[in-house]
Short mmCIF file of N, CA and C in Angstrom, two decimals:
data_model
loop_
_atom_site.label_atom_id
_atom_site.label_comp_id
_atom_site.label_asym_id
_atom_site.label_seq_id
_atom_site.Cartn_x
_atom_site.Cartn_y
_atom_site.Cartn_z
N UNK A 292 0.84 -1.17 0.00
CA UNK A 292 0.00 0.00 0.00
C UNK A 292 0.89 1.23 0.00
N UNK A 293 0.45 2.13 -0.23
CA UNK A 293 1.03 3.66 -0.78
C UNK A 293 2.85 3.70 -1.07
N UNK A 294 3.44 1.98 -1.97
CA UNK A 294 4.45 1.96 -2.55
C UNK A 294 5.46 1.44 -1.39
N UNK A 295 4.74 0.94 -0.51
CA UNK A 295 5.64 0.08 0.78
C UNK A 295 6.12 -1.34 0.23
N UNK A 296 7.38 -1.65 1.12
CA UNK A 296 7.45 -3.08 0.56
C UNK A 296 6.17 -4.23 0.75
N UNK A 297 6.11 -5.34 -0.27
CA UNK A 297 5.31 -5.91 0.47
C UNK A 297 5.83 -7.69 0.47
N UNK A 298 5.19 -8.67 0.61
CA UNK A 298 5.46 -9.66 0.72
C UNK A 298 4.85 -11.26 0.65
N UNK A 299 5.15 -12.35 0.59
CA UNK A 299 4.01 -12.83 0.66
C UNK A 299 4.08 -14.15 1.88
N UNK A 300 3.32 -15.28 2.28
CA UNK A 300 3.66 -15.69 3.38
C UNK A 300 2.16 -16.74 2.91
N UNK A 301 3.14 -17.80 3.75
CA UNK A 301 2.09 -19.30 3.73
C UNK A 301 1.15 -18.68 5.47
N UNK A 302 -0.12 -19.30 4.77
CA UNK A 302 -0.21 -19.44 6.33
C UNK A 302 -1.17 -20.41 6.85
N UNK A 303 -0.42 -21.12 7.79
CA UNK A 303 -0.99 -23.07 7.89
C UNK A 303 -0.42 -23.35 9.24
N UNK A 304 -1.00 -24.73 9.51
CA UNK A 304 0.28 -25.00 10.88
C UNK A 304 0.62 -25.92 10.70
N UNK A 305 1.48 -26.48 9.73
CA UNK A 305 2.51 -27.24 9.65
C UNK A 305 2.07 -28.34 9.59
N UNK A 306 0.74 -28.89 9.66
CA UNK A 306 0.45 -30.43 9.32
C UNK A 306 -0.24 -30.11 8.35
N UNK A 307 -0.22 -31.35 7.11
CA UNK A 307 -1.64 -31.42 6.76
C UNK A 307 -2.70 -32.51 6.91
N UNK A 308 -3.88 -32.39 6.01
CA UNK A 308 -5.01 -33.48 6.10
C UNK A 308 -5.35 -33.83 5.18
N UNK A 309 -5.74 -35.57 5.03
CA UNK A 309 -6.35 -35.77 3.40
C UNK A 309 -7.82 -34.78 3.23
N UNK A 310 -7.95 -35.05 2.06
CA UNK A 310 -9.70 -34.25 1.89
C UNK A 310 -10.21 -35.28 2.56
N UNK A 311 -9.95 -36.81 2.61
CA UNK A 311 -10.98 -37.35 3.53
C UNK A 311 -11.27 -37.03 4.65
N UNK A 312 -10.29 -36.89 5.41
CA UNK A 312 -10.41 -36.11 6.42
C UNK A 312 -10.90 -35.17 6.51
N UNK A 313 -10.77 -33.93 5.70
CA UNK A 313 -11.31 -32.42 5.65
C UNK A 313 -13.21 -33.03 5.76
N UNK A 314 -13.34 -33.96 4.48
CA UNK A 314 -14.91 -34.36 4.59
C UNK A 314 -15.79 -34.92 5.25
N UNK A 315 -14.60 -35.80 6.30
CA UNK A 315 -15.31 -36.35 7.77
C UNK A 315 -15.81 -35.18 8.67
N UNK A 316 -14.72 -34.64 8.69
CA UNK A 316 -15.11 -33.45 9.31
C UNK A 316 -16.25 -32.32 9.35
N UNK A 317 -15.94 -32.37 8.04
CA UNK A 317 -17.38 -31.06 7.46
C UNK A 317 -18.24 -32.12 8.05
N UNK A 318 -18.41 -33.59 7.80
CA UNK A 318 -19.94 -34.11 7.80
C UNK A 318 -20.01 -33.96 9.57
N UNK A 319 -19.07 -34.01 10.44
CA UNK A 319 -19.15 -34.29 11.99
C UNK A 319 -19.75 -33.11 12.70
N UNK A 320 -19.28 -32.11 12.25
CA UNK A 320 -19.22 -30.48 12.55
C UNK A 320 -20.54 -29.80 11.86
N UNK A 321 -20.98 -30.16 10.34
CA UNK A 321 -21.82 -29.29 9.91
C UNK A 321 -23.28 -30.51 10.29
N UNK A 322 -22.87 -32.04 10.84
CA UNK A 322 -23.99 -32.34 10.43
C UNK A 322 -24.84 -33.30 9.05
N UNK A 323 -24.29 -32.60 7.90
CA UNK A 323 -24.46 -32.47 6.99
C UNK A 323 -23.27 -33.51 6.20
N UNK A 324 -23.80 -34.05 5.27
CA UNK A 324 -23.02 -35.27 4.20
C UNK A 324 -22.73 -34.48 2.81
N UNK A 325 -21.55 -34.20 2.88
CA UNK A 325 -20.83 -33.03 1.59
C UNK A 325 -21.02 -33.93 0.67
N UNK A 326 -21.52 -33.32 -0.55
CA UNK A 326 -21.64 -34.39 -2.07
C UNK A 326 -19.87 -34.19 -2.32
N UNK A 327 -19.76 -34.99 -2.86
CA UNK A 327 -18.22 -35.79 -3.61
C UNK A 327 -18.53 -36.68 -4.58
N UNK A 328 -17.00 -36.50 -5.23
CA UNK A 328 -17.11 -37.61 -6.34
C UNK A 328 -15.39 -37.95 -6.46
N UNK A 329 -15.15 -39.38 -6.13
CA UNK A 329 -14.16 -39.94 -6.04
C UNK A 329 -13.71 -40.44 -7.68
N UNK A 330 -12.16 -39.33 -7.73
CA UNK A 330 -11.76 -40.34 -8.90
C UNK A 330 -10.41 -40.27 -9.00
N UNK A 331 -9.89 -40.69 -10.17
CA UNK A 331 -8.13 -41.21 -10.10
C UNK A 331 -7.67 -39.34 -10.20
N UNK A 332 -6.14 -39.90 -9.57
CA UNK A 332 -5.61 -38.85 -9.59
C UNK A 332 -4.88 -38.19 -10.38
N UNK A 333 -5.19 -36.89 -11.00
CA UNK A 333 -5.14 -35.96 -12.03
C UNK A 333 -3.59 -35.55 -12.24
N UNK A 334 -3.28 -35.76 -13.58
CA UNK A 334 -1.86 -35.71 -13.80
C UNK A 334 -1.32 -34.01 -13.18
N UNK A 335 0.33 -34.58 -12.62
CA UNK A 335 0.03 -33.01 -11.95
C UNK A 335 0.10 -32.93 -10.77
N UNK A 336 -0.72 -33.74 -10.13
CA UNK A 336 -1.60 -33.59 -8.62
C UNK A 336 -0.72 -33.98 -7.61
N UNK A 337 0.23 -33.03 -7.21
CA UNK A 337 1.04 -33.29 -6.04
C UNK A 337 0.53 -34.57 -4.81
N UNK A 338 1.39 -35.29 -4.45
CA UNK A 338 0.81 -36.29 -3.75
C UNK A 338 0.62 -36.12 -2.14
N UNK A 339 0.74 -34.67 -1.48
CA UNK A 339 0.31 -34.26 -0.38
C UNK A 339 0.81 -32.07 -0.59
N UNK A 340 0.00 -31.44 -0.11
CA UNK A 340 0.27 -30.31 -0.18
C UNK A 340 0.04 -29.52 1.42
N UNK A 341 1.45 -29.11 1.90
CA UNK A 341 1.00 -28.52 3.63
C UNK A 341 1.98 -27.39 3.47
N UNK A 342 1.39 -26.21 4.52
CA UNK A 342 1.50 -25.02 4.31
C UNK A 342 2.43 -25.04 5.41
N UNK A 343 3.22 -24.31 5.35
CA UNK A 343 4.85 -24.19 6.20
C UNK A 343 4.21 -22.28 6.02
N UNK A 344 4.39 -22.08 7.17
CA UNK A 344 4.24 -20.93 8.03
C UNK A 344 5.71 -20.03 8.73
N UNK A 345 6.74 -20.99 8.68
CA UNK A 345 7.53 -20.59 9.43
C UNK A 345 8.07 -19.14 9.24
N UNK A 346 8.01 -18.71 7.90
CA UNK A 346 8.34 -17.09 6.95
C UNK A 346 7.61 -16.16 8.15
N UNK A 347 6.19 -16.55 7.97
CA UNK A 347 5.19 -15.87 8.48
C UNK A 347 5.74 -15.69 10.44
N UNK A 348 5.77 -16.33 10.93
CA UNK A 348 6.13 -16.68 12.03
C UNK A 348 7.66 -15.65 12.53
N UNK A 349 8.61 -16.41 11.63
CA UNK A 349 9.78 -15.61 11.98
C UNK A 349 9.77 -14.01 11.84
N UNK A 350 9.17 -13.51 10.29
CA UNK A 350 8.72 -11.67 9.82
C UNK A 350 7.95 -11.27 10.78
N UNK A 351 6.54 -11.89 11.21
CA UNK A 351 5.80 -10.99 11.97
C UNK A 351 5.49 -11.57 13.01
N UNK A 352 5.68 -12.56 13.55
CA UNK A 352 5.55 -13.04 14.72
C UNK A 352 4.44 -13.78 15.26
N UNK A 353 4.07 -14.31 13.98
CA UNK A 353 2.27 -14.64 13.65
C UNK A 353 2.23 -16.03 14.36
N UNK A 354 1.67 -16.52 15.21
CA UNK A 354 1.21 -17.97 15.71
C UNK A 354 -0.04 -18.50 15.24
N UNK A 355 0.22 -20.01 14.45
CA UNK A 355 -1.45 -20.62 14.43
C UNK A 355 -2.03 -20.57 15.65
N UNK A 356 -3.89 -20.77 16.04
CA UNK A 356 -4.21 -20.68 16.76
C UNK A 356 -5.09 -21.94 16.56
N UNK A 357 -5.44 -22.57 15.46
CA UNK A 357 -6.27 -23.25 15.48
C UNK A 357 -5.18 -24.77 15.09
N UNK A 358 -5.17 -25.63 15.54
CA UNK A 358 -4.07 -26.63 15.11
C UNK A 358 -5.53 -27.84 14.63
N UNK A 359 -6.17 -28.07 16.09
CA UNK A 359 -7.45 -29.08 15.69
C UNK A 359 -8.63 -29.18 14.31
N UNK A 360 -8.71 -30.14 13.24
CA UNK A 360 -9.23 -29.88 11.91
C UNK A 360 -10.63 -29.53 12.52
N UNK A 361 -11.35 -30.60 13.29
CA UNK A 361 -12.74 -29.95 13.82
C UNK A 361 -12.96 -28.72 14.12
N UNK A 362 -12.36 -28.33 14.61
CA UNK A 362 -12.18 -26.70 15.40
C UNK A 362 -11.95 -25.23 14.24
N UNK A 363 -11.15 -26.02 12.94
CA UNK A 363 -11.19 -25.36 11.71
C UNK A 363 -12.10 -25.49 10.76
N UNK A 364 -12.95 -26.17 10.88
CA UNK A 364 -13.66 -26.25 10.28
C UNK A 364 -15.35 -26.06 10.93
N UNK A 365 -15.18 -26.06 11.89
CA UNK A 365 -16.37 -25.71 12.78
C UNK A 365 -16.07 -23.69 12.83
N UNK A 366 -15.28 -23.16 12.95
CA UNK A 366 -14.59 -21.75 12.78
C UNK A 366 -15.26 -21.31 11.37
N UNK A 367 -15.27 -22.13 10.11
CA UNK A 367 -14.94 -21.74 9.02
C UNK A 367 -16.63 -21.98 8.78
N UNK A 368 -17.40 -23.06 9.40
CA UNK A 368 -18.81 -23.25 9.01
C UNK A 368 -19.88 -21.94 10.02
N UNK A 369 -19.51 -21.25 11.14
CA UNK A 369 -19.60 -20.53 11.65
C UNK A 369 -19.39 -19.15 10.96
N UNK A 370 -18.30 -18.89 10.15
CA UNK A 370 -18.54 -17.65 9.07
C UNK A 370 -19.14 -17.60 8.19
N UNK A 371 -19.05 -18.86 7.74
CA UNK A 371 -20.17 -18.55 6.55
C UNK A 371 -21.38 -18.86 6.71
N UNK A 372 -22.04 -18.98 7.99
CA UNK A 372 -23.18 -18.92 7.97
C UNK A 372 -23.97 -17.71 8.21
N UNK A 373 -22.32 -16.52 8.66
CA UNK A 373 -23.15 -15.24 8.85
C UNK A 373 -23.56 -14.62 7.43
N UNK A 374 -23.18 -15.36 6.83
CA UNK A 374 -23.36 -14.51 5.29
C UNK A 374 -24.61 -14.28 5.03
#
């Protein structure tokens, strides 16, 4: 903003989760059975993807707060329901 440096930064906490997981979850938390469709994996398709934070952490001093997937995803079904 007004020609300051700027930068860019992961921001995760250092584990990740399959989507199965992500979809157990949504269904535990929202309730609700997320439609899916299971199929082979797409040329390309990195075979796990997790967000390393540490940039973020060391520059500004930023801590995850949420580590638990339920808890992120119960957070995340909670905003968008204010919509």
């Amino acid at each position: 903003m007004n020609g300051g440096k700027s930068d860019s930064f992961n921001v995760g906490t250092g584990s990740g989760h399959s989507v199965k997981e992500v979809l157990s979850a949504v269904e535990r938390v929202t309730g609700k059975k997320p439609p899916f469709t299971v199929g082979p994996r797409r040329e390309g398709d990195p075979p796990s993807l997790v967000a390393d934070s540490t940039k973020l952490q060391k520059t500004l001093g930023w801590q995850p707060k949420r580590a638990d997937l339920d808890m992120i995803v119960r957070d995340a079904w909670q905003f968008a329901q204010r919509k």
